[in-house]
């Protein structure tokens, strides 16, 4: 083995080994002891076993069949654990606590039955022509399910004034890293078989870097305000809080501040920030930026109607937007038309 291959083996094998260590940490030791950390640990361990098989098979093609079967069987759990992780960190914790067994145990039973009745060594063509394709198809299916959990986070990118939070960057890194690894393995015939292992190493070191850079803040892998995540606000209390919120936004016109943050509004209401966020999500079905932009756009529409001589850009700034482009894109997103066309339509109706 020449030096370049030794270096390639070192980095790819080190990624698999570190993946096992990091997975074990999340599975057994990560704090807080939240279910999402357990799923993340299981996902990293399953993927590390799959990656480790690829590394040793690439550099040692006569690897014993039992190791090939073990690696491919571990791949069967990559997708389910990934989906359970995203479900637990972005959705209802109670829901996934009831459902996760249905995503794991059937595949565990399948891996045992197929492994015993159709071992790789005696059924090479069956595994290579059918089982492997089914495993990658199942992995893709769970990536697709996971993508639906990512939609709210990805939507934040469309409104430039919104910034992704640290835990959202963490989640997106895991998701897109997983997609790239799937692509690397599924299309290795056009690239290189070892690319999947190298992709995993890159994703893993990126996650470690994010953890190190953020170690003094809230962990990336922790769902915000987990202690209260599954406690819904009573309907009567929610109604009163929404009325209070509407009154504050209307009378004080807080939305006109371009730097307004959720904690600022929560302070005005004597609420904890996570409680206000939960109020908006559970009762209005929207996050704080969306809620805020609706007030800003409604105010902009009134100003365009009352002050037709005002420059549109100035109206956007007066209503709390910090850039012309953000005002225009948000206006079109919420009204289906541009500020200029909206103004022209008002003028036409006035004539």
Tab-separated table of C-alpha atoms in Angstrom:
chain	number	residue	atom	x	y	z
A	1	UNK	CA	0.000	0.000	0.000
A	2	UNK	CA	1.577	3.299	-1.099
A	3	UNK	CA	1.607	6.426	1.027
A	4	UNK	CA	-1.447	8.039	-0.623
A	5	UNK	CA	-3.551	4.916	-0.006
A	6	UNK	CA	-2.301	4.720	3.569
A	7	UNK	CA	-3.350	8.328	4.110
A	8	UNK	CA	-6.732	7.643	2.537
A	9	UNK	CA	-7.213	4.603	4.754
A	10	UNK	CA	-6.187	6.562	7.844
A	11	UNK	CA	-8.704	9.396	7.366
A	12	UNK	CA	-11.603	7.182	6.331
A	13	UNK	CA	-10.998	4.594	9.097
A	14	UNK	CA	-10.479	7.333	11.687
A	15	UNK	CA	-13.852	8.797	10.744
A	16	UNK	CA	-15.576	5.458	11.336
A	17	UNK	CA	-13.782	4.974	14.661
A	18	UNK	CA	-14.579	8.499	15.873
A	19	UNK	CA	-18.170	8.011	14.734
A	20	UNK	CA	-18.465	5.029	17.059
A	21	UNK	CA	-17.027	7.056	19.936
A	22	UNK	CA	-19.287	10.048	19.300
A	23	UNK	CA	-22.304	7.784	18.842
A	24	UNK	CA	-21.586	6.046	22.140
A	25	UNK	CA	-21.277	9.421	23.843
A	26	UNK	CA	-24.683	10.588	22.610
A	27	UNK	CA	-26.285	7.225	23.324
A	28	UNK	CA	-25.059	6.829	26.891
A	29	UNK	CA	-23.567	10.021	28.314
A	30	UNK	CA	-24.848	13.188	26.568
A	31	UNK	CA	-26.707	15.680	28.744
A	32	UNK	CA	-29.548	16.406	28.992
A	33	UNK	CA	-30.689	12.807	28.791
A	34	UNK	CA	-33.195	13.520	26.072
A	35	UNK	CA	-34.549	10.893	23.694
A	36	UNK	CA	-33.191	12.753	20.672
A	37	UNK	CA	-29.623	12.251	21.925
A	38	UNK	CA	-30.203	8.501	22.131
A	39	UNK	CA	-31.481	8.375	18.551
A	40	UNK	CA	-28.563	10.489	17.332
A	41	UNK	CA	-26.132	8.142	19.052
A	42	UNK	CA	-27.800	5.064	17.550
A	43	UNK	CA	-27.764	6.707	14.105
A	44	UNK	CA	-24.036	7.494	14.323
A	45	UNK	CA	-23.200	3.978	15.525
A	46	UNK	CA	-25.213	2.313	12.744
A	47	UNK	CA	-23.668	4.573	10.126
A	48	UNK	CA	-20.162	4.090	11.564
A	49	UNK	CA	-20.518	0.303	11.291
A	50	UNK	CA	-21.655	0.698	7.686
A	51	UNK	CA	-18.760	3.062	6.950
A	52	UNK	CA	-16.244	0.806	8.686
A	53	UNK	CA	-17.318	-2.105	6.497
A	54	UNK	CA	-16.825	0.025	3.388
A	55	UNK	CA	-13.354	1.148	4.435
A	56	UNK	CA	-12.023	-2.326	5.159
A	57	UNK	CA	-13.676	-3.835	2.084
A	58	UNK	CA	-12.175	-1.120	-0.155
A	59	UNK	CA	-8.647	-1.789	1.096
A	60	UNK	CA	-9.130	-5.521	1.766
A	61	UNK	CA	-11.469	-6.952	-0.928
A	62	UNK	CA	-11.232	-10.488	0.484
A	63	UNK	CA	-12.862	-9.370	3.741
A	64	UNK	CA	-14.884	-12.152	5.378
A	65	UNK	CA	-18.515	-12.226	4.279
A	66	UNK	CA	-19.799	-11.997	7.836
A	67	UNK	CA	-18.392	-8.466	8.086
A	68	UNK	CA	-19.997	-7.487	4.792
A	69	UNK	CA	-23.335	-8.778	6.032
A	70	UNK	CA	-22.934	-6.981	9.353
A	71	UNK	CA	-22.171	-3.664	7.659
A	72	UNK	CA	-25.114	-3.901	5.266
A	73	UNK	CA	-27.453	-4.976	8.049
A	74	UNK	CA	-26.401	-1.928	10.098
A	75	UNK	CA	-27.276	0.226	7.097
A	76	UNK	CA	-30.853	-0.960	7.481
A	77	UNK	CA	-31.111	1.107	10.696
A	78	UNK	CA	-29.456	4.315	9.483
A	79	UNK	CA	-32.635	5.766	7.977
A	80	UNK	CA	-35.029	4.829	10.818
A	81	UNK	CA	-32.748	6.183	13.550
A	82	UNK	CA	-32.163	9.365	11.553
A	83	UNK	CA	-35.897	9.921	11.141
A	84	UNK	CA	-36.578	9.202	14.813
A	85	UNK	CA	-33.885	11.731	15.736
A	86	UNK	CA	-35.410	14.470	13.592
A	87	UNK	CA	-38.912	13.588	14.790
A	88	UNK	CA	-37.890	13.811	18.433
A	89	UNK	CA	-35.928	17.056	18.132
A	90	UNK	CA	-38.360	18.973	15.892
A	91	UNK	CA	-41.722	17.433	16.759
A	92	UNK	CA	-43.606	16.006	19.693
A	93	UNK	CA	-41.484	14.026	22.104
A	94	UNK	CA	-44.505	12.075	23.377
A	95	UNK	CA	-45.451	11.031	19.862
A	96	UNK	CA	-42.073	9.554	18.957
A	97	UNK	CA	-41.844	7.816	22.339
A	98	UNK	CA	-44.929	5.851	21.300
A	99	UNK	CA	-43.967	5.283	17.676
A	100	UNK	CA	-40.206	4.686	17.478
A	101	UNK	CA	-40.510	0.954	18.161
A	102	UNK	CA	-42.528	0.527	14.961
A	103	UNK	CA	-39.637	2.044	12.989
A	104	UNK	CA	-36.926	-0.116	14.574
A	105	UNK	CA	-38.117	-3.543	15.717
A	106	UNK	CA	-39.550	-4.714	12.352
A	107	UNK	CA	-36.160	-4.072	10.733
A	108	UNK	CA	-34.364	-5.806	13.590
A	109	UNK	CA	-36.523	-8.872	13.048
A	110	UNK	CA	-36.020	-8.643	9.276
A	111	UNK	CA	-32.224	-8.394	9.627
A	112	UNK	CA	-32.153	-11.466	11.886
A	113	UNK	CA	-34.448	-13.588	9.687
A	114	UNK	CA	-32.735	-12.680	6.402
A	115	UNK	CA	-29.288	-12.997	7.942
A	116	UNK	CA	-30.029	-16.512	9.189
A	117	UNK	CA	-32.005	-17.817	6.205
A	118	UNK	CA	-30.021	-16.050	3.477
A	119	UNK	CA	-26.452	-15.441	4.701
A	120	UNK	CA	-24.339	-13.294	2.397
A	121	UNK	CA	-21.700	-15.968	1.836
A	122	UNK	CA	-24.183	-18.462	0.330
A	123	UNK	CA	-26.386	-15.848	-1.401
A	124	UNK	CA	-23.984	-13.304	-2.875
A	125	UNK	CA	-26.014	-12.548	-6.001
A	126	UNK	CA	-29.229	-12.269	-4.025
A	127	UNK	CA	-27.685	-9.693	-1.707
A	128	UNK	CA	-25.946	-7.713	-4.447
A	129	UNK	CA	-28.859	-7.672	-6.876
A	130	UNK	CA	-31.799	-7.307	-4.500
A	131	UNK	CA	-31.109	-6.855	-0.795
A	132	UNK	CA	-28.643	-3.990	-1.199
A	133	UNK	CA	-30.987	-2.128	-3.534
A	134	UNK	CA	-33.844	-2.578	-1.074
A	135	UNK	CA	-31.686	-1.283	1.778
A	136	UNK	CA	-30.752	1.882	-0.121
A	137	UNK	CA	-34.355	2.396	-1.183
A	138	UNK	CA	-35.468	2.126	2.440
A	139	UNK	CA	-32.730	4.610	3.446
A	140	UNK	CA	-33.954	7.040	0.767
A	141	UNK	CA	-37.538	6.667	1.995
A	142	UNK	CA	-36.517	7.737	5.500
A	143	UNK	CA	-34.472	10.624	4.123
A	144	UNK	CA	-37.628	11.742	2.352
A	145	UNK	CA	-39.636	11.493	5.575
A	146	UNK	CA	-36.914	13.429	7.384
A	147	UNK	CA	-37.000	16.184	4.767
A	148	UNK	CA	-40.574	16.998	5.781
A	149	UNK	CA	-39.316	17.633	9.306
A	150	UNK	CA	-36.735	20.042	7.857
A	151	UNK	CA	-39.186	22.227	5.941
A	152	UNK	CA	-39.788	24.798	8.664
A	153	UNK	CA	-36.058	25.260	9.207
A	154	UNK	CA	-35.314	25.513	5.491
A	155	UNK	CA	-38.121	28.065	5.038
A	156	UNK	CA	-36.220	30.459	7.291
A	157	UNK	CA	-33.629	30.796	4.534
A	158	UNK	CA	-36.209	32.447	2.263
A	159	UNK	CA	-36.526	35.450	4.566
A	160	UNK	CA	-33.073	36.980	4.711
A	161	UNK	CA	-33.620	38.851	7.980
A	162	UNK	CA	-34.036	35.555	9.800
A	163	UNK	CA	-30.951	33.774	11.013
A	164	UNK	CA	-30.756	30.068	11.664
A	165	UNK	CA	-30.278	29.223	15.305
A	166	UNK	CA	-27.342	27.132	16.423
A	167	UNK	CA	-29.382	23.946	16.926
A	168	UNK	CA	-30.936	24.426	13.467
A	169	UNK	CA	-27.470	24.611	11.881
A	170	UNK	CA	-26.631	21.398	13.715
A	171	UNK	CA	-29.783	19.643	12.447
A	172	UNK	CA	-29.299	20.816	8.854
A	173	UNK	CA	-25.657	19.679	8.899
A	174	UNK	CA	-26.727	16.173	9.920
A	175	UNK	CA	-29.518	16.053	7.345
A	176	UNK	CA	-27.549	17.264	4.334
A	177	UNK	CA	-24.521	15.228	5.394
A	178	UNK	CA	-26.727	12.124	5.428
A	179	UNK	CA	-28.123	12.964	1.999
A	180	UNK	CA	-24.612	13.360	0.585
A	181	UNK	CA	-23.477	10.052	2.075
A	182	UNK	CA	-26.513	8.299	0.549
A	183	UNK	CA	-25.724	9.833	-2.833
A	184	UNK	CA	-22.069	8.831	-2.539
A	185	UNK	CA	-22.978	5.178	-1.926
A	186	UNK	CA	-25.891	4.980	-4.311
A	187	UNK	CA	-23.880	6.398	-7.211
A	188	UNK	CA	-20.462	5.023	-6.324
A	189	UNK	CA	-20.335	3.378	-9.751
A	190	UNK	CA	-19.844	6.835	-11.247
A	191	UNK	CA	-17.387	8.106	-8.619
A	192	UNK	CA	-15.507	6.048	-6.043
A	193	UNK	CA	-16.705	3.570	-3.428
A	194	UNK	CA	-14.563	5.212	-0.749
A	195	UNK	CA	-16.294	8.581	-1.270
A	196	UNK	CA	-19.077	7.573	1.127
A	197	UNK	CA	-16.570	6.983	3.938
A	198	UNK	CA	-14.800	10.258	3.242
A	199	UNK	CA	-18.159	12.088	3.208
A	200	UNK	CA	-18.972	10.619	6.608
A	201	UNK	CA	-15.592	11.695	7.984
A	202	UNK	CA	-16.191	15.228	6.712
A	203	UNK	CA	-19.674	15.365	8.262
A	204	UNK	CA	-18.401	13.959	11.538
A	205	UNK	CA	-15.540	16.440	11.863
A	206	UNK	CA	-17.910	19.266	10.973
A	207	UNK	CA	-20.207	18.190	13.826
A	208	UNK	CA	-17.280	17.968	16.227
A	209	UNK	CA	-16.159	21.447	15.160
A	210	UNK	CA	-19.648	22.826	15.777
A	211	UNK	CA	-19.697	21.232	19.219
A	212	UNK	CA	-16.294	22.688	20.145
A	213	UNK	CA	-17.149	26.175	18.895
A	214	UNK	CA	-20.422	26.148	20.779
A	215	UNK	CA	-19.420	24.368	23.965
A	216	UNK	CA	-20.042	27.443	26.157
A	217	UNK	CA	-23.539	27.995	24.748
A	218	UNK	CA	-26.582	25.762	24.537
A	219	UNK	CA	-25.654	22.479	22.862
A	220	UNK	CA	-26.517	22.243	19.161
A	221	UNK	CA	-28.049	18.846	19.649
A	222	UNK	CA	-30.403	19.950	22.407
A	223	UNK	CA	-33.973	20.865	21.631
A	224	UNK	CA	-34.697	24.298	23.141
A	225	UNK	CA	-36.746	24.354	26.339
A	226	UNK	CA	-37.124	20.590	26.450
A	227	UNK	CA	-38.508	20.730	29.967
A	228	UNK	CA	-41.681	22.418	28.710
A	229	UNK	CA	-41.840	21.116	25.159
A	230	UNK	CA	-44.761	18.777	25.672
A	231	UNK	CA	-46.858	20.952	28.012
A	232	UNK	CA	-49.547	22.656	25.976
A	233	UNK	CA	-50.994	25.955	27.114
A	234	UNK	CA	-54.607	25.611	28.279
A	235	UNK	CA	-57.095	26.942	25.741
A	236	UNK	CA	-58.481	29.666	28.011
A	237	UNK	CA	-55.020	30.846	29.003
A	238	UNK	CA	-53.913	30.759	25.362
A	239	UNK	CA	-56.903	32.911	24.356
A	240	UNK	CA	-56.039	35.517	26.977
A	241	UNK	CA	-52.375	35.541	26.016
A	242	UNK	CA	-53.206	35.970	22.322
A	243	UNK	CA	-55.457	38.918	23.142
A	244	UNK	CA	-52.699	40.449	25.243
A	245	UNK	CA	-50.188	39.858	22.445
A	246	UNK	CA	-52.463	41.465	19.854
A	247	UNK	CA	-53.019	44.504	22.068
A	248	UNK	CA	-49.300	44.978	22.695
A	249	UNK	CA	-48.408	44.646	19.021
A	250	UNK	CA	-51.176	47.049	17.967
A	251	UNK	CA	-50.902	49.762	20.617
A	252	UNK	CA	-47.125	49.799	21.031
A	253	UNK	CA	-46.350	48.978	17.387
A	254	UNK	CA	-43.405	46.833	18.441
A	255	UNK	CA	-43.130	45.407	14.933
A	256	UNK	CA	-41.709	48.732	13.699
A	257	UNK	CA	-38.428	47.940	15.414
A	258	UNK	CA	-36.158	46.171	12.878
A	259	UNK	CA	-34.231	44.497	15.705
A	260	UNK	CA	-37.279	43.161	17.538
A	261	UNK	CA	-36.704	39.654	18.900
A	262	UNK	CA	-39.026	37.126	20.466
A	263	UNK	CA	-37.532	37.638	23.967
A	264	UNK	CA	-38.335	41.380	23.693
A	265	UNK	CA	-42.031	40.679	23.158
A	266	UNK	CA	-42.035	37.939	25.790
A	267	UNK	CA	-40.636	40.407	28.306
A	268	UNK	CA	-43.469	42.829	27.565
A	269	UNK	CA	-45.936	40.021	28.310
A	270	UNK	CA	-44.070	38.754	31.393
A	271	UNK	CA	-43.603	35.389	29.665
A	272	UNK	CA	-40.599	33.163	29.200
A	273	UNK	CA	-39.460	33.210	25.543
A	274	UNK	CA	-40.089	29.506	25.026
A	275	UNK	CA	-43.651	29.991	26.295
A	276	UNK	CA	-44.377	32.683	23.717
A	277	UNK	CA	-42.844	30.534	20.991
A	278	UNK	CA	-45.055	27.632	22.051
A	279	UNK	CA	-48.104	29.908	22.070
A	280	UNK	CA	-47.467	30.960	18.475
A	281	UNK	CA	-46.675	27.461	17.217
A	282	UNK	CA	-49.478	25.597	18.973
A	283	UNK	CA	-52.263	28.159	18.578
A	284	UNK	CA	-51.429	30.124	15.423
A	285	UNK	CA	-49.365	27.527	13.587
A	286	UNK	CA	-46.522	29.919	12.843
A	287	UNK	CA	-43.120	30.927	14.176
A	288	UNK	CA	-42.244	34.364	15.514
A	289	UNK	CA	-40.696	35.788	12.290
A	290	UNK	CA	-43.797	34.839	10.297
A	291	UNK	CA	-46.064	36.325	12.955
A	292	UNK	CA	-44.025	39.530	13.033
A	293	UNK	CA	-43.907	39.909	9.246
A	294	UNK	CA	-47.681	39.676	8.997
A	295	UNK	CA	-48.009	42.750	11.226
A	296	UNK	CA	-45.360	44.590	9.228
A	297	UNK	CA	-46.985	43.850	5.890
A	298	UNK	CA	-50.439	44.847	7.117
A	299	UNK	CA	-48.981	48.129	8.365
A	300	UNK	CA	-47.203	48.635	5.025
A	301	UNK	CA	-50.441	48.092	3.102
A	302	UNK	CA	-52.199	50.721	5.200
A	303	UNK	CA	-49.351	53.198	4.746
A	304	UNK	CA	-49.345	52.699	0.971
A	305	UNK	CA	-53.057	53.440	0.951
A	306	UNK	CA	-52.935	56.452	3.294
A	307	UNK	CA	-49.657	57.965	2.054
A	308	UNK	CA	-49.512	57.330	-1.709
A	309	UNK	CA	-46.685	59.846	-2.126
A	310	UNK	CA	-44.336	58.020	0.215
A	311	UNK	CA	-41.529	56.029	-1.358
A	312	UNK	CA	-42.149	52.291	-1.060
A	313	UNK	CA	-38.683	51.699	0.283
A	314	UNK	CA	-39.261	54.262	3.047
A	315	UNK	CA	-42.539	52.576	3.976
A	316	UNK	CA	-40.731	49.260	4.284
A	317	UNK	CA	-38.194	50.761	6.670
A	318	UNK	CA	-40.941	52.513	8.687
A	319	UNK	CA	-42.718	49.181	9.126
A	320	UNK	CA	-39.677	47.442	10.568
A	321	UNK	CA	-37.877	45.868	7.608
A	322	UNK	CA	-34.133	46.351	7.584
A	323	UNK	CA	-33.681	46.162	3.808
A	324	UNK	CA	-35.573	46.896	0.625
A	325	UNK	CA	-35.115	43.357	-0.695
A	326	UNK	CA	-36.518	41.789	2.465
A	327	UNK	CA	-39.542	44.077	2.368
A	328	UNK	CA	-40.262	43.298	-1.284
A	329	UNK	CA	-39.793	39.531	-0.968
A	330	UNK	CA	-41.890	39.295	2.207
A	331	UNK	CA	-44.632	41.498	0.761
A	332	UNK	CA	-44.910	39.314	-2.324
A	333	UNK	CA	-44.821	36.119	-0.262
A	334	UNK	CA	-47.723	37.221	1.962
A	335	UNK	CA	-49.865	39.112	-0.557
A	336	UNK	CA	-49.023	37.423	-3.846
A	337	UNK	CA	-48.033	40.740	-5.449
A	338	UNK	CA	-45.290	43.342	-5.218
A	339	UNK	CA	-45.629	46.644	-3.322
A	340	UNK	CA	-45.503	48.548	-6.608
A	341	UNK	CA	-48.318	46.499	-8.172
A	342	UNK	CA	-50.335	46.775	-4.968
A	343	UNK	CA	-49.961	50.568	-5.088
A	344	UNK	CA	-50.882	50.687	-8.780
A	345	UNK	CA	-54.004	48.625	-8.112
A	346	UNK	CA	-55.075	51.073	-5.383
A	347	UNK	CA	-54.522	54.022	-7.704
A	348	UNK	CA	-56.525	52.340	-10.473
A	349	UNK	CA	-59.411	51.664	-8.117
A	350	UNK	CA	-59.255	55.247	-6.924
A	351	UNK	CA	-59.614	56.512	-10.484
